[in-house]
Short mmCIF file of C-alpha atoms and ligand atoms in Angstrom, two decimals:
data_model
loop_
_atom_site.label_atom_id
_atom_site.label_comp_id
_atom_site.label_asym_id
_atom_site.label_seq_id
_atom_site.Cartn_x
_atom_site.Cartn_y
_atom_site.Cartn_z
CA UNK X 1 -26.78 125.55 -186.51
CA UNK X 2 -29.81 127.70 -186.81
CA UNK X 3 -28.82 131.16 -187.77
CA UNK X 4 -30.84 133.79 -185.96
CA UNK X 5 -30.92 137.11 -187.70
CA UNK X 6 -32.78 140.17 -186.72
CA UNK X 7 -35.79 140.92 -188.83
CA UNK X 8 -37.47 138.69 -191.26
CA UNK X 9 -36.49 135.05 -191.75
CA UNK X 10 -37.15 132.90 -194.79
CA UNK X 11 -40.04 130.43 -194.53
CA UNK X 12 -37.52 127.54 -194.60
CA UNK X 13 -35.51 129.05 -191.72
CA UNK X 14 -38.67 129.63 -189.71
CA UNK X 15 -39.81 126.08 -190.30
CA UNK X 16 -36.45 124.67 -189.20
CA UNK X 17 -36.40 126.79 -186.06
CA UNK X 18 -39.94 125.79 -185.11
CA UNK X 19 -39.27 122.12 -185.76
CA UNK X 20 -36.06 122.05 -183.69
CA UNK X 21 -37.80 123.91 -180.88
CA UNK X 22 -40.78 121.56 -180.90
CA UNK X 23 -38.53 118.50 -180.84
CA UNK X 24 -36.04 119.56 -178.15
CA UNK X 25 -37.03 122.55 -176.05
CA UNK X 26 -39.54 122.39 -173.25
CA UNK X 27 -42.09 125.19 -172.97
CA UNK X 28 -44.25 126.01 -169.92
CA UNK X 29 -46.67 123.22 -168.98
CA UNK X 30 -46.05 121.48 -172.30
CA UNK X 31 -45.49 117.97 -173.57
CA UNK X 32 -42.24 116.89 -175.25
CA UNK X 33 -42.15 116.87 -178.19
CA UNK X 34 -44.52 119.83 -178.42
CA UNK X 35 -48.08 119.16 -179.51
CA UNK X 36 -48.27 122.59 -181.12
CA UNK X 37 -45.05 124.31 -182.25
CA UNK X 38 -44.35 127.69 -180.59
CA UNK X 39 -44.41 130.98 -182.52
CA UNK X 40 -40.92 132.40 -183.12
CA UNK X 41 -40.52 136.04 -182.00
CA UNK X 42 -37.51 137.97 -183.27
CA UNK X 43 -37.95 141.39 -181.69
CA UNK X 44 -40.28 143.50 -179.61
CA UNK X 45 -40.80 147.25 -179.41
CA UNK X 46 -43.32 149.23 -177.40
CA UNK X 47 -46.38 147.02 -177.00
CA UNK X 48 -45.69 144.98 -180.14
CA UNK X 49 -44.01 141.63 -180.72
CA UNK X 50 -42.55 140.97 -184.17
CA UNK X 51 -42.74 137.37 -185.33
CA UNK X 52 -40.12 135.81 -187.59
CA UNK X 53 -42.31 136.23 -190.68
CA UNK X 54 -42.71 139.95 -189.99
CA UNK X 55 -46.17 139.74 -188.39
CA UNK X 56 -46.67 142.31 -185.62
CA UNK X 57 -48.85 141.50 -182.61
CA UNK X 58 -49.96 143.72 -179.74
CA UNK X 59 -48.94 141.84 -176.59
CA UNK X 60 -52.11 141.43 -174.53
CA UNK X 61 -50.23 139.43 -171.89
CA UNK X 62 -47.33 141.77 -170.96
CA UNK X 63 -45.24 138.58 -171.07
CA UNK X 64 -47.20 137.22 -168.09
CA UNK X 65 -47.73 140.42 -166.07
CA UNK X 66 -44.13 141.55 -166.42
CA UNK X 67 -43.60 143.99 -169.32
CA UNK X 68 -45.63 146.86 -167.86
CA UNK X 69 -43.68 149.53 -169.78
CA UNK X 70 -43.59 147.58 -173.05
CA UNK X 71 -40.48 146.33 -174.82
CA UNK X 72 -37.17 147.86 -175.79
CA UNK X 73 -37.72 150.85 -173.54
CA UNK X 74 -34.85 153.36 -173.76
CA UNK X 75 -34.70 154.00 -170.00
CA UNK X 76 -34.68 150.29 -169.15
CA UNK X 77 -32.18 149.51 -171.89
CA UNK X 78 -29.92 152.25 -170.53
CA UNK X 79 -30.15 150.83 -167.00
CA UNK X 80 -29.00 147.40 -168.22
CA UNK X 81 -26.23 148.62 -170.52
CA UNK X 82 -25.03 151.18 -167.97
CA UNK X 83 -24.68 148.47 -165.35
CA UNK X 84 -23.25 145.99 -167.87
CA UNK X 85 -20.25 148.29 -168.37
CA UNK X 86 -19.56 148.15 -164.63
CA UNK X 87 -20.29 144.53 -163.68
CA UNK X 88 -22.83 141.98 -164.88
CA UNK X 89 -22.78 139.89 -161.75
CA UNK X 90 -20.90 139.27 -158.57
CA UNK X 91 -21.60 136.82 -155.76
CA UNK X 92 -23.71 138.22 -152.91
CA UNK X 93 -22.06 136.19 -150.16
CA UNK X 94 -19.82 138.66 -148.34
CA UNK X 95 -20.21 141.29 -151.08
CA UNK X 96 -22.80 143.94 -151.83
CA UNK X 97 -23.22 146.58 -154.55
CA UNK X 98 -24.99 149.87 -155.27
CA UNK X 99 -27.73 148.40 -157.54
CA UNK X 100 -28.88 146.03 -154.77
CA UNK X 101 -28.83 148.74 -152.11
CA UNK X 102 -30.66 151.26 -154.29
CA UNK X 103 -33.37 148.76 -155.17
CA UNK X 104 -33.76 147.66 -151.55
CA UNK X 105 -34.13 151.30 -150.47
CA UNK X 106 -36.86 151.84 -153.07
CA UNK X 107 -38.78 148.68 -152.20
CA UNK X 108 -38.62 149.20 -148.45
CA UNK X 109 -39.85 152.75 -148.93
CA UNK X 110 -42.68 151.81 -151.30
CA UNK X 111 -44.04 148.71 -149.58
CA UNK X 112 -46.17 148.93 -146.41
CA UNK X 113 -44.37 150.45 -143.45
CA UNK X 114 -43.56 147.39 -141.30
CA UNK X 115 -41.72 145.63 -144.15
CA UNK X 116 -38.16 146.58 -143.46
CA UNK X 117 -35.95 143.64 -144.45
CA UNK X 118 -35.51 142.19 -147.91
CA UNK X 119 -34.26 138.97 -149.49
CA UNK X 120 -33.51 139.04 -153.23
CA UNK X 121 -34.54 135.85 -155.01
CA UNK X 122 -33.99 134.84 -158.62
CA UNK X 123 -37.61 134.02 -159.48
CA UNK X 124 -41.07 134.38 -158.06
CA UNK X 125 -41.22 130.71 -157.14
CA UNK X 126 -38.06 131.05 -155.09
CA UNK X 127 -39.39 134.22 -153.40
CA UNK X 128 -42.39 132.19 -152.20
CA UNK X 129 -40.12 129.33 -151.05
CA UNK X 130 -38.15 131.89 -149.04
CA UNK X 131 -41.36 133.33 -147.55
CA UNK X 132 -42.44 129.86 -146.42
CA UNK X 133 -38.99 129.16 -145.06
CA UNK X 134 -39.00 132.46 -143.16
CA UNK X 135 -42.31 131.55 -141.53
CA UNK X 136 -41.14 128.05 -140.57
CA UNK X 137 -37.78 129.22 -139.29
CA UNK X 138 -39.49 132.00 -137.32
CA UNK X 139 -41.65 129.53 -135.39
CA UNK X 140 -38.77 127.09 -134.83
CA UNK X 141 -36.77 129.89 -133.33
CA UNK X 142 -39.70 130.78 -131.06
CA UNK X 143 -39.52 127.22 -129.72
CA UNK X 144 -42.77 126.35 -131.50
CA UNK X 145 -41.72 123.88 -134.23
CA UNK X 146 -45.22 122.38 -134.19
CA UNK X 147 -46.36 125.56 -135.92
CA UNK X 148 -45.31 124.28 -139.34
CA UNK X 149 -48.46 124.30 -141.44
CA UNK X 150 -49.86 126.98 -143.70
CA UNK X 151 -53.43 128.01 -144.28
CA UNK X 152 -54.34 129.13 -147.76
CA UNK X 153 -57.45 129.48 -149.94
CA UNK X 154 -58.35 127.35 -152.90
CA UNK X 155 -57.91 128.91 -156.34
CA UNK X 156 -54.43 130.21 -155.53
CA UNK X 157 -51.18 130.02 -157.46
CA UNK X 158 -47.78 130.52 -155.84
CA UNK X 159 -45.21 128.96 -158.16
CA UNK X 160 -44.02 125.60 -159.39
CA UNK X 161 -41.43 124.37 -156.89
CA UNK X 162 -42.48 121.76 -154.34
CA UNK X 163 -42.93 124.09 -151.38
CA UNK X 164 -45.02 126.43 -153.52
CA UNK X 165 -47.02 123.69 -155.22
CA UNK X 166 -48.19 122.54 -151.82
CA UNK X 167 -50.07 125.85 -151.39
CA UNK X 168 -51.34 126.10 -154.99
CA UNK X 169 -54.93 125.13 -155.71
CA UNK X 170 -54.96 121.34 -155.30
CA UNK X 171 -56.95 120.76 -158.51
CA UNK X 172 -55.33 123.32 -160.85
CA UNK X 173 -51.97 122.57 -159.23
CA UNK X 174 -52.39 118.86 -160.00
CA UNK X 175 -51.68 117.81 -156.41
CA UNK X 176 -52.75 114.26 -157.23
CA UNK X 177 -49.55 113.73 -159.28
CA UNK X 178 -47.38 114.63 -156.29
CA UNK X 179 -49.65 113.76 -153.42
CA UNK X 180 -47.06 111.59 -151.69
CA UNK X 181 -44.39 114.30 -151.60
CA UNK X 182 -46.27 117.55 -151.06
CA UNK X 183 -46.51 119.08 -147.58
CA UNK X 184 -50.07 118.89 -146.28
CA UNK X 185 -51.40 122.35 -145.67
CA UNK X 186 -54.88 123.60 -144.88
CA UNK X 187 -57.20 124.84 -147.60
CA UNK X 188 -60.14 127.15 -147.05
CA UNK X 189 -62.69 127.42 -149.86
CA UNK X 190 -61.88 130.10 -152.46
CA UNK X 191 -62.88 133.64 -151.48
CA UNK X 192 -66.32 134.43 -152.96
CA UNK X 193 -66.03 136.07 -156.36
CA UNK X 194 -66.38 139.81 -156.81
CA UNK X 195 -64.28 142.77 -155.77
CA UNK X 196 -67.43 144.72 -154.94
CA UNK X 197 -69.42 141.80 -153.53
CA UNK X 198 -70.93 142.20 -150.05
CA UNK X 199 -68.92 140.16 -147.56
CA UNK X 200 -70.34 136.67 -147.12
CA UNK X 201 -70.77 136.18 -143.36
CA UNK X 202 -70.84 132.40 -143.66
CA UNK X 203 -67.50 132.46 -145.45
CA UNK X 204 -65.97 134.76 -142.85
CA UNK X 205 -67.22 132.44 -140.11
CA UNK X 206 -65.65 129.47 -141.89
CA UNK X 207 -62.27 131.22 -142.07
CA UNK X 208 -62.53 132.07 -138.40
CA UNK X 209 -63.34 128.54 -137.31
CA UNK X 210 -60.56 127.05 -139.47
CA UNK X 211 -57.99 129.39 -137.95
CA UNK X 212 -59.28 128.82 -134.40
CA UNK X 213 -59.27 125.07 -134.80
CA UNK X 214 -55.74 124.91 -136.20
CA UNK X 215 -54.00 127.95 -134.72
CA UNK X 216 -51.64 125.81 -132.64
CA UNK X 217 -50.12 124.24 -135.76
CA UNK X 218 -50.28 127.23 -138.11
CA UNK X 219 -47.08 129.07 -139.00
CA UNK X 220 -48.72 131.38 -141.50
CA UNK X 221 -51.58 132.24 -143.77
CA UNK X 222 -50.54 132.64 -147.40
CA UNK X 223 -52.57 134.00 -150.29
CA UNK X 224 -52.62 136.41 -153.21
CA UNK X 225 -54.28 139.70 -152.24
CA UNK X 226 -57.49 140.69 -154.14
CA UNK X 227 -56.60 138.92 -157.39
CA UNK X 228 -55.90 135.22 -157.67
CA UNK X 229 -53.85 134.93 -160.85
CA UNK X 230 -52.87 131.71 -162.57
CA UNK X 231 -55.06 129.69 -160.19
CA UNK X 232 -58.22 131.06 -161.80
CA UNK X 233 -58.06 134.82 -162.43
CA UNK X 234 -60.53 135.48 -159.61
CA UNK X 235 -61.10 138.82 -157.90
CA UNK X 236 -62.35 139.04 -154.32
CA UNK X 237 -63.42 141.72 -151.85
CA UNK X 238 -60.86 143.48 -149.59
CA UNK X 239 -62.99 142.54 -146.56
CA UNK X 240 -61.68 138.94 -146.67
CA UNK X 241 -58.11 140.16 -146.58
CA UNK X 242 -58.87 142.40 -143.61
CA UNK X 243 -60.54 139.48 -141.84
CA UNK X 244 -57.49 137.27 -142.37
CA UNK X 245 -55.19 140.02 -141.08
CA UNK X 246 -57.33 140.24 -137.93
CA UNK X 247 -57.40 136.49 -137.44
CA UNK X 248 -53.64 136.29 -137.94
CA UNK X 249 -53.12 139.01 -135.32
CA UNK X 250 -55.50 137.40 -132.87
CA UNK X 251 -53.69 134.07 -133.04
CA UNK X 252 -50.16 135.32 -133.59
CA UNK X 253 -49.96 133.78 -137.06
CA UNK X 254 -47.83 135.35 -139.81
CA UNK X 255 -49.66 136.75 -142.84
CA UNK X 256 -47.79 136.12 -146.10
CA UNK X 257 -49.04 138.01 -149.14
CA UNK X 258 -47.91 136.85 -152.57
CA UNK X 259 -47.93 140.09 -154.60
CA UNK X 260 -45.92 138.62 -157.46
CA UNK X 261 -48.77 139.17 -159.95
CA UNK X 262 -50.64 141.98 -158.18
CA UNK X 263 -47.67 144.22 -157.36
CA UNK X 264 -46.60 147.40 -159.13
CA UNK X 265 -50.06 148.76 -159.85
CA UNK X 266 -51.71 145.97 -161.81
CA UNK X 267 -54.90 145.93 -159.72
CA UNK X 268 -55.30 149.72 -159.61
CA UNK X 269 -53.42 150.17 -156.32
CA UNK X 270 -49.64 149.93 -156.06
CA UNK X 271 -50.02 146.75 -153.97
CA UNK X 272 -52.98 144.42 -153.74
CA UNK X 273 -52.99 144.80 -149.95
CA UNK X 274 -53.53 148.57 -150.32
CA UNK X 275 -57.16 147.80 -151.29
CA UNK X 276 -57.67 146.49 -147.75
CA UNK X 277 -55.33 149.00 -146.07
CA UNK X 278 -53.44 146.25 -144.35
CA UNK X 279 -49.81 145.16 -144.27
CA UNK X 280 -48.53 141.59 -144.33
CA UNK X 281 -45.70 140.23 -142.16
CA UNK X 282 -44.04 138.77 -145.26
CA UNK X 283 -44.54 139.92 -148.86
CA UNK X 284 -43.37 138.41 -152.15
CA UNK X 285 -42.67 140.52 -155.24
CA UNK X 286 -41.63 139.49 -158.74
CA UNK X 287 -42.93 139.54 -162.32
CA UNK X 288 -43.24 143.30 -163.10
CA UNK X 289 -40.43 144.15 -160.68
CA UNK X 290 -37.84 144.32 -163.49
CA UNK X 291 -40.31 145.63 -166.06
CA UNK X 292 -40.08 142.28 -167.81
CA UNK X 293 -36.34 142.52 -168.48
CA UNK X 294 -34.62 140.01 -166.22
CA UNK X 295 -35.55 137.37 -163.72
CA UNK X 296 -35.58 138.72 -160.19
CA UNK X 297 -37.95 138.61 -157.25
CA UNK X 298 -37.92 139.64 -153.61
CA UNK X 299 -39.29 138.60 -150.23
CA UNK X 300 -39.74 141.36 -147.68
CA UNK X 301 -40.46 140.87 -143.99
CA UNK X 302 -40.87 142.80 -140.76
CA UNK X 303 -38.14 143.47 -138.23
CA UNK X 304 -39.86 141.05 -135.89
CA UNK X 305 -39.77 138.15 -138.37
CA UNK X 306 -36.13 138.83 -139.19
CA UNK X 307 -35.20 139.12 -135.52
CA UNK X 308 -37.04 135.91 -134.73
CA UNK X 309 -35.22 133.96 -137.44
CA UNK X 310 -31.82 135.30 -136.47
CA UNK X 311 -32.25 134.65 -132.77
CA UNK X 312 -33.11 131.02 -133.45
CA UNK X 313 -31.00 127.90 -133.42
CA UNK X 314 -29.79 128.28 -137.03
CA UNK X 315 -29.04 131.97 -136.49
CA UNK X 316 -29.33 132.61 -140.22
CA UNK X 317 -31.94 132.47 -142.96
CA UNK X 318 -31.02 129.26 -144.77
CA UNK X 319 -31.18 130.40 -148.39
CA UNK X 320 -28.74 131.92 -150.89
CA UNK X 321 -29.13 131.64 -154.67
CA UNK X 322 -26.02 131.91 -156.86
CA UNK X 323 -27.48 134.82 -158.80
CA UNK X 324 -28.87 136.53 -155.72
CA UNK X 325 -29.35 140.31 -156.18
CA UNK X 326 -27.97 140.18 -159.72
CA UNK X 327 -26.74 143.73 -160.47
CA UNK X 328 -28.19 143.90 -164.00
CA UNK X 329 -31.61 142.83 -162.74
CA UNK X 330 -31.41 145.14 -159.73
CA UNK X 331 -30.44 148.11 -161.91
CA UNK X 332 -33.28 147.55 -164.35
CA UNK X 333 -35.75 146.95 -161.50
CA UNK X 334 -34.88 150.32 -159.96
CA UNK X 335 -35.21 151.98 -163.36
CA UNK X 336 -38.57 150.27 -163.92
CA UNK X 337 -39.88 151.48 -160.54
CA UNK X 338 -38.64 155.02 -161.23
CA UNK X 339 -40.32 154.93 -164.62
CA UNK X 340 -43.57 153.70 -163.11
CA UNK X 341 -43.59 156.43 -160.46
CA UNK X 342 -42.63 159.10 -162.98
CA UNK X 343 -45.71 158.39 -165.09
CA UNK X 344 -49.35 158.69 -164.20
CA UNK X 345 -49.69 154.93 -163.81
CA UNK X 346 -53.01 155.17 -161.95
CA UNK X 347 -54.45 157.01 -164.91
CA UNK X 348 -53.06 154.41 -167.29
CA UNK X 349 -54.48 151.52 -165.27
CA UNK X 350 -57.84 153.34 -164.90
CA UNK X 351 -57.96 153.77 -168.68
CA UNK X 352 -57.26 150.09 -169.22
CA UNK X 353 -59.99 149.23 -166.72
CA UNK X 354 -62.50 151.55 -168.41
CA UNK X 355 -61.77 150.35 -171.97
CA UNK X 356 -61.82 146.67 -171.03
CA UNK X 357 -64.98 147.09 -168.95
CA UNK X 358 -66.92 148.72 -171.78
CA UNK X 359 -65.36 146.57 -174.51
CA UNK X 360 -65.94 143.20 -172.85
CA UNK X 361 -69.29 143.70 -171.14
CA UNK X 362 -71.37 142.65 -174.18
CA UNK X 363 -69.45 139.35 -174.38
CA UNK X 364 -71.46 138.25 -171.33
CA UNK X 365 -74.40 137.53 -173.66
CA UNK X 366 -72.64 134.79 -175.62
CA UNK X 367 -73.79 131.29 -174.69
CA UNK X 368 -70.25 129.94 -174.16
CA UNK X 369 -69.33 132.72 -171.74
CA UNK X 370 -69.78 132.04 -168.01
CA UNK X 371 -68.42 135.34 -166.69
CA UNK X 372 -66.74 138.56 -167.71
CA UNK X 373 -64.70 140.46 -165.12
CA UNK X 374 -62.34 143.39 -165.12
CA UNK X 375 -60.26 144.85 -162.31
CA UNK X 376 -57.46 147.37 -162.77
CA UNK X 377 -55.43 146.41 -165.81
CA UNK X 378 -56.79 142.85 -165.93
CA UNK X 379 -59.64 141.64 -168.16
CA UNK X 380 -61.02 138.10 -168.00
CA UNK X 381 -63.53 136.14 -170.03
CA UNK X 382 -64.36 132.84 -168.37
CA UNK X 383 -65.80 130.23 -170.70
CA UNK X 384 -68.24 127.51 -169.64
CA UNK X 385 -65.86 124.82 -170.93
CA UNK X 386 -62.09 124.55 -171.27
CA UNK X 387 -61.12 126.51 -174.37
CA UNK X 388 -59.22 125.25 -177.41
CA UNK X 389 -55.95 127.07 -176.73
CA UNK X 390 -54.63 126.75 -180.26
CA UNK X 391 -57.85 127.97 -181.88
CA UNK X 392 -58.21 130.94 -179.50
CA UNK X 393 -54.57 131.91 -179.94
CA UNK X 394 -54.97 131.73 -183.73
CA UNK X 395 -58.09 133.87 -183.68
CA UNK X 396 -56.35 136.46 -181.49
CA UNK X 397 -53.40 136.49 -183.91
CA UNK X 398 -55.78 136.99 -186.82
CA UNK X 399 -56.86 140.13 -184.95
CA UNK X 400 -53.23 141.21 -184.48
CA UNK X 401 -53.18 140.39 -180.75
CA UNK X 402 -51.06 138.01 -178.68
CA UNK X 403 -53.12 136.15 -176.08
CA UNK X 404 -52.45 132.87 -174.31
CA UNK X 405 -55.54 131.35 -172.71
CA UNK X 406 -55.54 128.53 -170.17
CA UNK X 407 -58.30 126.25 -168.93
CA UNK X 408 -61.59 128.11 -169.22
CA UNK X 409 -59.91 131.50 -169.18
CA UNK X 410 -59.23 133.93 -171.99
CA UNK X 411 -57.68 137.00 -170.41
CA UNK X 412 -55.53 140.04 -170.90
CA UNK X 413 -53.24 142.15 -168.75
CA UNK X 414 -51.93 144.72 -171.23
CA UNK X 415 -48.78 146.81 -170.85
CA UNK X 416 -49.66 150.06 -169.02
CA UNK X 417 -48.38 152.10 -171.97
CA UNK X 418 -51.09 150.83 -174.36
CA UNK X 419 -52.99 153.61 -176.11
CA UNK X 420 -56.79 153.62 -176.05
CA UNK X 421 -56.72 152.48 -179.67
CA UNK X 422 -54.53 149.52 -178.83
CA UNK X 423 -56.72 148.67 -175.84
CA UNK X 424 -59.85 148.78 -177.99
CA UNK X 425 -58.09 146.48 -180.41
CA UNK X 426 -57.39 143.99 -177.61
CA UNK X 427 -60.99 144.23 -176.36
CA UNK X 428 -62.32 143.67 -179.90
CA UNK X 429 -60.21 140.51 -180.24
CA UNK X 430 -61.48 139.20 -176.89
CA UNK X 431 -65.06 139.94 -177.91
CA UNK X 432 -64.60 138.12 -181.20
CA UNK X 433 -63.13 135.15 -179.36
CA UNK X 434 -65.99 135.14 -176.84
CA UNK X 435 -68.45 134.74 -179.71
CA UNK X 436 -66.78 131.45 -180.68
CA UNK X 437 -66.66 129.94 -177.17
C1 PLP W 1 -45.95 133.86 -161.42
C2 PLP W 1 -46.24 133.75 -159.99
C3 PLP W 1 -45.37 133.07 -159.12
C4 PLP W 1 -44.12 132.36 -159.60
O1 PLP W 1 -43.20 133.25 -160.15
P1 PLP W 1 -42.08 132.69 -161.18
O2 PLP W 1 -41.22 133.88 -161.42
O3 PLP W 1 -42.83 132.22 -162.38
O4 PLP W 1 -41.37 131.59 -160.50
C5 PLP W 1 -45.71 133.01 -157.78
N1 PLP W 1 -46.83 133.60 -157.32
C6 PLP W 1 -47.67 134.28 -158.12
C7 PLP W 1 -48.87 134.94 -157.53
C8 PLP W 1 -47.42 134.36 -159.48
O5 PLP W 1 -48.29 135.01 -160.27
#
């Protein structure tokens, strides 16, 4: 047995823990046994992670977009422990509870007006599965089962389950491994890069002709609004989102927006779709929803979508996870939203944007750097070649920062509570890394 104690561990204990982990425990997108052992973390407080040997690192990743308020936050801790004393979990079939209702009220109020119905999922991937299922069930119930395909854009990421993988970027998503089992959807080219870029008329025309050509078989259009996350950390202009909303309306196609990464202020607006002043028919939330505390996600839809599904042959939405609407997760999600709204989060995100913009701009000059881009609380350095993950991670750690690059991308999405000093520190680490690319 490996004894886990709080605080510092002896070098022998650390070694044993790392070795067992590397030999037996799978990590995201990793071989088994691990090629590079993972770093043991023993605690986290504010924006800092404490490693087993006592090293402190500023978390430049917010634990993959999630920990927007930092770690060990008193208000979030209180929400979990307060609910824990009442009930940790209860099945959601036939039962409901105040934490679920309170969270649903908040989300329905905060999301765009037509989104009025909510499904609680247990991860982002499942929320996207549910969104796809909603769209397919909707068209079946309209007597149009031939409307069963989705249109998406290349460069997207929507989760790792099979339904989701089929709408992820075919190259990054490694479609070739699963080509015989993935549903065949339609892929438009990636939206042209640049939040402020002038709309590319040729691209808009291409979207239009794709939709027109396939409208009879399209159930929905699915994409991430404004920021494509794990598919390439690309930012695009709101005009494309508006154009897709219009095309969807014209052809009666459902627009599904995956806001799992963009939601809760990360891009500078509360929702990515706010940049384009549009509303989707179906919206997925996750990641920062619980402030990084527990796994929970949600799929919202309009009254019309819900009515369509329910009036169909099945009469029900065919989904129901065991841990649906988990009370602990729901309680902490509501607390996280309240905390976000109680602070000047726009100011915080603007500060992150300003510090990263000024701190990273000069990295553009390095020969190994293909692009530098910042939007909201997201900073990206794109290298010309795939980066050496281990070397970059090590260099970041030498600077006291936790970063986890992938492919050609070295990027940060810091907790909103970072001070300017901490943000400068993150930017300095990224700059130093850029010099080595
Ligand atoms: C992370 C992510 C998902 C998947 O969420 P999980 O909770 O990891 O299953 C789906 N869509 C987007 C846009 C994401 O960033």
